Coordinates of C-alpha atoms and ligand atoms in Angstrom, one line a residue:
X1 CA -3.3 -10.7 -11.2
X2 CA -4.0 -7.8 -13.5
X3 CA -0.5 -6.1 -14.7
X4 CA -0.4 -2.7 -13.5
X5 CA 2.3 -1.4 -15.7
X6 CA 0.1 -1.6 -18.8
X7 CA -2.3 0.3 -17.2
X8 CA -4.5 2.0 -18.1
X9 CA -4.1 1.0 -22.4
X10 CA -3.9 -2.4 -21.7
X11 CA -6.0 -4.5 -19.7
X12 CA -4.0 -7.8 -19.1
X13 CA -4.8 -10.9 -16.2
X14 CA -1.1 -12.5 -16.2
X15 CA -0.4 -15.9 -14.2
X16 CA 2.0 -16.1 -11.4
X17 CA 3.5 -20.0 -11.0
X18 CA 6.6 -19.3 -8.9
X19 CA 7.9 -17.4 -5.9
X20 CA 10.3 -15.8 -8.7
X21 CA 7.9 -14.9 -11.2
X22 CA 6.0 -13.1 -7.7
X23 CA 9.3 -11.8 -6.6
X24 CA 9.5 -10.0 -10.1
X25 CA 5.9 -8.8 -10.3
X26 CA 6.5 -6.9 -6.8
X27 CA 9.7 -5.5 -7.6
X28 CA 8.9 -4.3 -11.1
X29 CA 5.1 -3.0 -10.0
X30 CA 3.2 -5.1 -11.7
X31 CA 1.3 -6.0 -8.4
X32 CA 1.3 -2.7 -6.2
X33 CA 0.2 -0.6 -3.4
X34 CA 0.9 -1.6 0.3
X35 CA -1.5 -4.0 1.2
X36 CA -1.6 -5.4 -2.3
X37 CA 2.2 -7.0 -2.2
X38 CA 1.3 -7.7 1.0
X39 CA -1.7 -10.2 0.0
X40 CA 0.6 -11.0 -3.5
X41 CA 3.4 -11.8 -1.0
X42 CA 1.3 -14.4 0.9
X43 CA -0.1 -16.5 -2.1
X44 CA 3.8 -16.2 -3.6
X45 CA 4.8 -18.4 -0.5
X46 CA 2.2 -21.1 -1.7
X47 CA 3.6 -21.2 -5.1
X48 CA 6.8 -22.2 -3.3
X49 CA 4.9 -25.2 -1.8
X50 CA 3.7 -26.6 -4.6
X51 CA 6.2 -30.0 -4.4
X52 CA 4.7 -30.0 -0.9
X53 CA 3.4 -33.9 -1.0
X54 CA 6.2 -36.4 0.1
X55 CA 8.2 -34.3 1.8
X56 CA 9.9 -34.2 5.7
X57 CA 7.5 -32.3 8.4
X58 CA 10.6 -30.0 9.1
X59 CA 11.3 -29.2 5.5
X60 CA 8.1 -27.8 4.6
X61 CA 8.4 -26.0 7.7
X62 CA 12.2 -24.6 6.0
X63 CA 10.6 -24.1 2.5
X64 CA 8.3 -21.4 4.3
X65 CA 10.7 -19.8 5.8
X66 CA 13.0 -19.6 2.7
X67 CA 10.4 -18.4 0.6
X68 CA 8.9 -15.8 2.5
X69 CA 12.5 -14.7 3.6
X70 CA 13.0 -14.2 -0.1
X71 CA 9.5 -12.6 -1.0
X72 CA 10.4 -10.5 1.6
X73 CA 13.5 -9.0 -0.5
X74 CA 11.2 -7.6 -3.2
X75 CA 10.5 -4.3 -2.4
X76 CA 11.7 -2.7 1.1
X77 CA 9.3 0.2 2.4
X78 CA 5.7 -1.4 2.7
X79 CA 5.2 -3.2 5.9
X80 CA 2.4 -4.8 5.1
X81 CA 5.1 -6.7 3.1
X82 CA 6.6 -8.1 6.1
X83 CA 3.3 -8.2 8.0
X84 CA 1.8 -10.9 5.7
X85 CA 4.7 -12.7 5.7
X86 CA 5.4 -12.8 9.3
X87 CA 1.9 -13.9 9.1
X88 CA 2.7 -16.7 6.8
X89 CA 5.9 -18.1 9.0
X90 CA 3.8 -17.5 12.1
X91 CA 0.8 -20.0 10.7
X92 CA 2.9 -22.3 9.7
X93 CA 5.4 -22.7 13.0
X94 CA 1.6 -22.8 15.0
X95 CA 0.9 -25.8 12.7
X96 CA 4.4 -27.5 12.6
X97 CA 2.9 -31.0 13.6
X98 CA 0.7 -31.0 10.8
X99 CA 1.8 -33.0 7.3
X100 CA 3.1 -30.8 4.4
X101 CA -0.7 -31.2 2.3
X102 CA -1.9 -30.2 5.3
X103 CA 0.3 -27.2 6.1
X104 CA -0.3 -26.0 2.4
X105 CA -4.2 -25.9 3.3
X106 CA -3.5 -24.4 6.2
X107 CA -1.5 -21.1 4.6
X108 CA -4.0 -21.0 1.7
X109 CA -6.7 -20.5 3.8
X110 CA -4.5 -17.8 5.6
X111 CA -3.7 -16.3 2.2
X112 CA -7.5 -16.2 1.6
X113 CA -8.0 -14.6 4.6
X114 CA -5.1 -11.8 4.6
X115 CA -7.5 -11.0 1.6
X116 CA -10.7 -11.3 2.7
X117 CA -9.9 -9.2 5.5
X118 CA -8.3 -6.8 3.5
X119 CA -11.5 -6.2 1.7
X120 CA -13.6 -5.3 4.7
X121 CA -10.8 -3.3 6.0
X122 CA -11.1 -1.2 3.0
X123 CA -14.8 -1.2 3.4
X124 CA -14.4 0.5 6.6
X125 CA -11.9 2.7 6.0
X126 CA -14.5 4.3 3.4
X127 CA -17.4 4.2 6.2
X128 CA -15.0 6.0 8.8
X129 CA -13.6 8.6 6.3
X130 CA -17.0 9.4 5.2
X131 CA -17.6 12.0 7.7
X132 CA -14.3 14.4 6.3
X133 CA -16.1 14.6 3.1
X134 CA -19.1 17.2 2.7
X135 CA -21.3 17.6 0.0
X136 CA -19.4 19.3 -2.9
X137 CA -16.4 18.9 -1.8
X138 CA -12.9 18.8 -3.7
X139 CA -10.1 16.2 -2.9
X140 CA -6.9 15.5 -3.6
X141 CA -4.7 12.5 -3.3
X142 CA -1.2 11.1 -4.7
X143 CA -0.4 7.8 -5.8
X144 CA -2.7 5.1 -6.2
X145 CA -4.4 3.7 -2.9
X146 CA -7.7 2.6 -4.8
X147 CA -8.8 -0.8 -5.6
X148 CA -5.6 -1.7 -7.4
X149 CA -3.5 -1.5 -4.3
X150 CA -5.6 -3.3 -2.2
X151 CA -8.0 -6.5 -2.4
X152 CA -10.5 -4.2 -3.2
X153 CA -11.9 -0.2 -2.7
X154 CA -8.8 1.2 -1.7
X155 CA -7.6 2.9 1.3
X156 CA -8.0 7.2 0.2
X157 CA -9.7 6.2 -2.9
X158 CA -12.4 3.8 -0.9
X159 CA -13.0 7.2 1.5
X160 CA -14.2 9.0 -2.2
X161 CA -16.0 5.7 -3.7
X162 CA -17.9 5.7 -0.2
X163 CA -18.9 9.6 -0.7
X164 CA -19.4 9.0 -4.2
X165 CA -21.8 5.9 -3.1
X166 CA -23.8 7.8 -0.7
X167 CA -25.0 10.3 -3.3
X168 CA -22.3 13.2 -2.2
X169 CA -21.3 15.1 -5.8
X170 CA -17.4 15.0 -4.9
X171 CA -14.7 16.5 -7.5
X172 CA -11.1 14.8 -7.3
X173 CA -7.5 15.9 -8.2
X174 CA -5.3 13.1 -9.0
X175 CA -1.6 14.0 -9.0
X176 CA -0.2 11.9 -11.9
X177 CA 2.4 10.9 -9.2
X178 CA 6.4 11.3 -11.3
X179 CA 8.3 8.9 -12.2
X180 CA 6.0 6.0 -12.5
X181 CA 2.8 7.7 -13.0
X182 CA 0.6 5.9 -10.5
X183 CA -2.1 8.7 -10.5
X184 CA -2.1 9.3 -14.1
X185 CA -2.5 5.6 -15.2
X186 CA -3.9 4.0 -12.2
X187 CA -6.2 6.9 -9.6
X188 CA -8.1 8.7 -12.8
X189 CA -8.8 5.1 -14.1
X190 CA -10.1 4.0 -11.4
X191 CA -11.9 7.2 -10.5
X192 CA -13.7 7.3 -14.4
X193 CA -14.6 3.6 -14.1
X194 CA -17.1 4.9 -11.0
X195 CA -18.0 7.9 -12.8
X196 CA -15.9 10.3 -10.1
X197 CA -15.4 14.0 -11.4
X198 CA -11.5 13.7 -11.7
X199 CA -9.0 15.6 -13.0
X200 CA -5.7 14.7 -13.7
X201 CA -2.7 17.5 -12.8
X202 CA 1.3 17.3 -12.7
X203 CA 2.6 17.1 -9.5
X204 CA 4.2 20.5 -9.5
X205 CA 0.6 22.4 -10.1
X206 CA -0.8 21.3 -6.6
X207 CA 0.0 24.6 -5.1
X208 CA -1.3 26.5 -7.8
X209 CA -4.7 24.4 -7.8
X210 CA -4.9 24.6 -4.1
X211 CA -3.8 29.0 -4.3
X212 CA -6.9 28.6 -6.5
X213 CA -8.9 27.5 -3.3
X214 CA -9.6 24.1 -5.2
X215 CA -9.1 21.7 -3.1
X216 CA -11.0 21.1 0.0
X217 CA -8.9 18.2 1.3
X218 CA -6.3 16.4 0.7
X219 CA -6.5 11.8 1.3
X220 CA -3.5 10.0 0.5
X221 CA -2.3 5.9 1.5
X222 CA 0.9 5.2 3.4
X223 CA 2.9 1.8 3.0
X224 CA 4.1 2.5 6.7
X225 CA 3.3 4.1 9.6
X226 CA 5.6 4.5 12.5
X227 CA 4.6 4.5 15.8
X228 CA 4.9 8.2 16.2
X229 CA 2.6 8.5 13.0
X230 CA 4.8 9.7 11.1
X231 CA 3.9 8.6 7.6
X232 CA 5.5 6.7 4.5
X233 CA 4.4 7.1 1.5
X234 CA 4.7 8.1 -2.3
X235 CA 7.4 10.4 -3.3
X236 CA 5.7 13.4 -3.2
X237 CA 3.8 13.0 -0.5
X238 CA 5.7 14.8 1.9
X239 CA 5.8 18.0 -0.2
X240 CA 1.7 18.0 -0.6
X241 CA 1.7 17.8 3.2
X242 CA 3.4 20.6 3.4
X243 CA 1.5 22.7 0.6
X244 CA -1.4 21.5 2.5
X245 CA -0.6 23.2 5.5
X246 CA 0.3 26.0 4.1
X247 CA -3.0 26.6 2.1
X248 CA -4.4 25.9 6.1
X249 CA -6.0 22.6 3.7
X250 CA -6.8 19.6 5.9
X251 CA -4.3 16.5 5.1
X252 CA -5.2 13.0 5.9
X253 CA -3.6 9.5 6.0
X254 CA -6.0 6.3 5.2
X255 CA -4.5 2.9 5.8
X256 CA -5.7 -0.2 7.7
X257 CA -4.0 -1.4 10.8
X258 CA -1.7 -3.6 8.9
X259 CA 0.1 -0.6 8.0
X260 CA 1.3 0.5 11.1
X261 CA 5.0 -0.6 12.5
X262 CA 5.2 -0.9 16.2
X263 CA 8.9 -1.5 15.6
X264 CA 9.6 1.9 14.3
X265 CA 9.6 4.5 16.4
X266 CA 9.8 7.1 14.0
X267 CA 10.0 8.5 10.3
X268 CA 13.4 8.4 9.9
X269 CA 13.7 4.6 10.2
X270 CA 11.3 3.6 7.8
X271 CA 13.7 2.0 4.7
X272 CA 12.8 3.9 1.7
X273 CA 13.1 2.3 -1.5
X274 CA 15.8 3.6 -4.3
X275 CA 14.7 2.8 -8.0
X276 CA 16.5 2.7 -10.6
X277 CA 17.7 5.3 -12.9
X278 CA 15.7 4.6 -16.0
X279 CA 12.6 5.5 -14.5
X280 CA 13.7 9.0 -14.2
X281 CA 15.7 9.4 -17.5
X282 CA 13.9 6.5 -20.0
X283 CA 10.1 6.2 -18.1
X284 CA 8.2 4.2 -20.5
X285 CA 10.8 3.7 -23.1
X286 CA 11.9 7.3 -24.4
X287 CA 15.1 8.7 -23.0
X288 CA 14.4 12.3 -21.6
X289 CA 17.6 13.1 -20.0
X290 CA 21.2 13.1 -21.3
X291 CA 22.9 9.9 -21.3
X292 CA 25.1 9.3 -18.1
X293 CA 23.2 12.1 -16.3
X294 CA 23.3 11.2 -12.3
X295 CA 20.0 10.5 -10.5
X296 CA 18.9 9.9 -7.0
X297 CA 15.1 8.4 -7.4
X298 CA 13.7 7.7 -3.8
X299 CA 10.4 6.1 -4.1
X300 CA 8.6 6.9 -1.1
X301 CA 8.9 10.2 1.4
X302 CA 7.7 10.7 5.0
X303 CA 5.0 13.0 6.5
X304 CA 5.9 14.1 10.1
X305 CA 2.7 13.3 12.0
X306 CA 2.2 16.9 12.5
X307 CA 1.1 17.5 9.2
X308 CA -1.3 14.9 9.1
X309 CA -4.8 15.8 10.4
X310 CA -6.1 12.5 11.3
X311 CA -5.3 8.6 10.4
X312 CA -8.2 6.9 9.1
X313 CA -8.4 3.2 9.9
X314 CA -10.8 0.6 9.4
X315 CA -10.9 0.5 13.1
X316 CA -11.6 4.2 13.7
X317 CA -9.9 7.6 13.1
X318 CA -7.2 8.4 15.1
X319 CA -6.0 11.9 16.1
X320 CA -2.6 13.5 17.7
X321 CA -1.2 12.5 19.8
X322 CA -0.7 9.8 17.6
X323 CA 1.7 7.8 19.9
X324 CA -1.2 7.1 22.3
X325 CA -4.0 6.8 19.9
X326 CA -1.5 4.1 17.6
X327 CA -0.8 2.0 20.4
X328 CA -4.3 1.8 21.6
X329 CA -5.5 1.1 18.3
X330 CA -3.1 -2.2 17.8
X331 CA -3.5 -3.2 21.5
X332 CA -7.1 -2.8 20.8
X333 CA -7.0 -5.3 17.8
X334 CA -4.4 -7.5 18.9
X335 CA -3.2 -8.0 22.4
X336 CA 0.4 -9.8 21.5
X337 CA 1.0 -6.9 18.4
X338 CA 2.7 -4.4 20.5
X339 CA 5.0 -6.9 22.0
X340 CA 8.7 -6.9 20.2
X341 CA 8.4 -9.1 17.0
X342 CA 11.0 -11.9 17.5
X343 CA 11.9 -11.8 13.7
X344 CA 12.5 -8.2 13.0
X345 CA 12.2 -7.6 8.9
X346 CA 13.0 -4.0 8.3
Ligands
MRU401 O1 5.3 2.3 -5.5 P1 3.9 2.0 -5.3 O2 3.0 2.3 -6.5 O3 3.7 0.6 -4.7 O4 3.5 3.0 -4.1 C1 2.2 2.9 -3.6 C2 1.8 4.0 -2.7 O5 2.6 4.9 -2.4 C3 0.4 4.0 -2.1 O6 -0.1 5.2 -1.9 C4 0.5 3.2 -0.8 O7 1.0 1.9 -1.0 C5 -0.9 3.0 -0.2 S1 -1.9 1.8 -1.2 C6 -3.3 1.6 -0.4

């Protein structure tokens, strides 16, 4: 997988061989973005399969379970985490009777898929998004939800590579995204690979550039949406939402179903993630803040569903009231998903 965190100076492939060495490269961002650690995730529980031959039926079936329970530790706030997991254990309780080679064939070829399906959901997210973007217009977005998060195209950013594809002249401000930098090192890369119109701001000029009457829209990811559609995502986040509406500036959420949580009923259950203090008071090596200074560094915020104009999904775009038009769109996709989940993970 490409390291992240020397992005965008250094352009590294690195080689993941155990479920720790995946376990580390979640937690520490070198694979990121919601439905990124999610497909990551699902390949990591193969790596702990790899002294499959010879072993008992049953404890393949317990290695699984072990290792995805312990993937599933790595970072707390994006479901798609847990989904792919859940996925993993699912596949390989369907296939209990089969020998361990064969159960490891099994959940590569469900790894594959988590990934090939990722990819067209992305693909479709940019088709449905497509019709919130005119000609000329000016976007803005937080984090990183492009290719790097994903399989491939991105969830916000695939809605701009789409425009951008279909010969619309689109302009994009990336908020470089404190403490980690996600849209500094990772959205205007991306963007100037495709030869996008980006410019790069700090966080705290998006009001001014949007007092300015810059900014047309605003398309950000999420790493999980509750059932009310209330939004997690990027700190930050939450405060753009809010600038948006005050500017009267549209604000919308892309993410593919995997996204959602059924089992959430609302925002304020969503786990957000705490990091740790030296990427507030050291980010990338140089101490900016007193030593022993206190710090509180949430990594993710949540947009109440009223500030969010519409969802876009690879399935369609859903609209308030997002309780009904959620639950229609999993039941839509997959009858048993709105049923409890025996194995709750957040
Ligand atoms: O901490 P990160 O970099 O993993 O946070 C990522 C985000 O907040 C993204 O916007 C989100 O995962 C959506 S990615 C398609």
């Amino acid at each position: 997988m490409i390291d992240q965190t020397l992005l965008p100076v250094q352009f590294e492939v690195i080689d993941i061989r155990t479920p720790e060495a995946m376990h580390e490269a979640i937690h520490s961002l070198r694979v990121r973005g919601a439905p990124a650690i999610g497909i990551a995730a699902a390949y990591g529980v193969l790596l702990g399969l790899q002294d499959a031959e010879g072993k008992a039926r049953s404890s393949i079936q317990e290695d699984v379970i072990r290792v995805a329970d312990y993937l599933a530790t790595s970072r707390p706030t994006a479901v798609n985490l847990f989904w792919a997991l859940d996925r993993m254990k699912s596949v390989a309780r369907k296939h209990a009777d089969r020998s361990p080679t064969e159960t490891a064939e099994i959940l590569l070829s469900e790894a594959h898929a988590i990934r090939e399906e990722d990819q067209e959901m992305c693909r479709a997210i940019g088709h449905f998004g497509g019709e919130f973007v005119s000609e000329g217009a000016s976007i803005l977005t937080h984090c990183n939800a492009g290719g790097l998060a994903t399989a491939d195209y991105g969830t916000a950013l695939a809605v701009m590579f789409h425009a951008h594809e279909k010969g619309k002249k689109i302009a994009v401000y990336a908020d470089e995204t404190r403490p980690l930098l996600q849209g500094a090192r990772l959205t205007s890369w991306e963007l100037m690979q495709r030869g996008i119109d980006v410019t790069l701001i700090c966080d705290n000029m998006a009001a001014q550039v949007m007092k300015e009457g810059k900014i047309d829209l605003v398309v950000v990811g999420s790493d999980r949406i509750a059932s009310n559609g209330d939004a997690a995502n990027k700190i930050g986040t939450y405060g753009v939402s809010i600038l948006a509406k005050a500017h009267g500036i549209p604000f919308y959420v892309a993410a593919p179903s995997s996204t959602f949580d059924l089992q959430c009923p609302h925002g304020d259950q969503i786990p957000i993630e705490e990091r740790a203090p030296e990427e507030i008071t050291e980010g990338f090596g140089k101490r900016t803040a007193p030593e022993g200074v206190a710090t509180y560094s949430p990594a993710f915020d949540v947009t109440p569903a009223e500030n969010i104009a519409a969802i876009i999904t690879e399935r369609g775009v859903l609209r308030a009231p997002y309780p009904d038009s959620i639950r229609q769109l999993i039941a839509e996709g997959n009858p048993t998903a709105a049923s409890p989940d025996p194995h709750p993970h957040a």
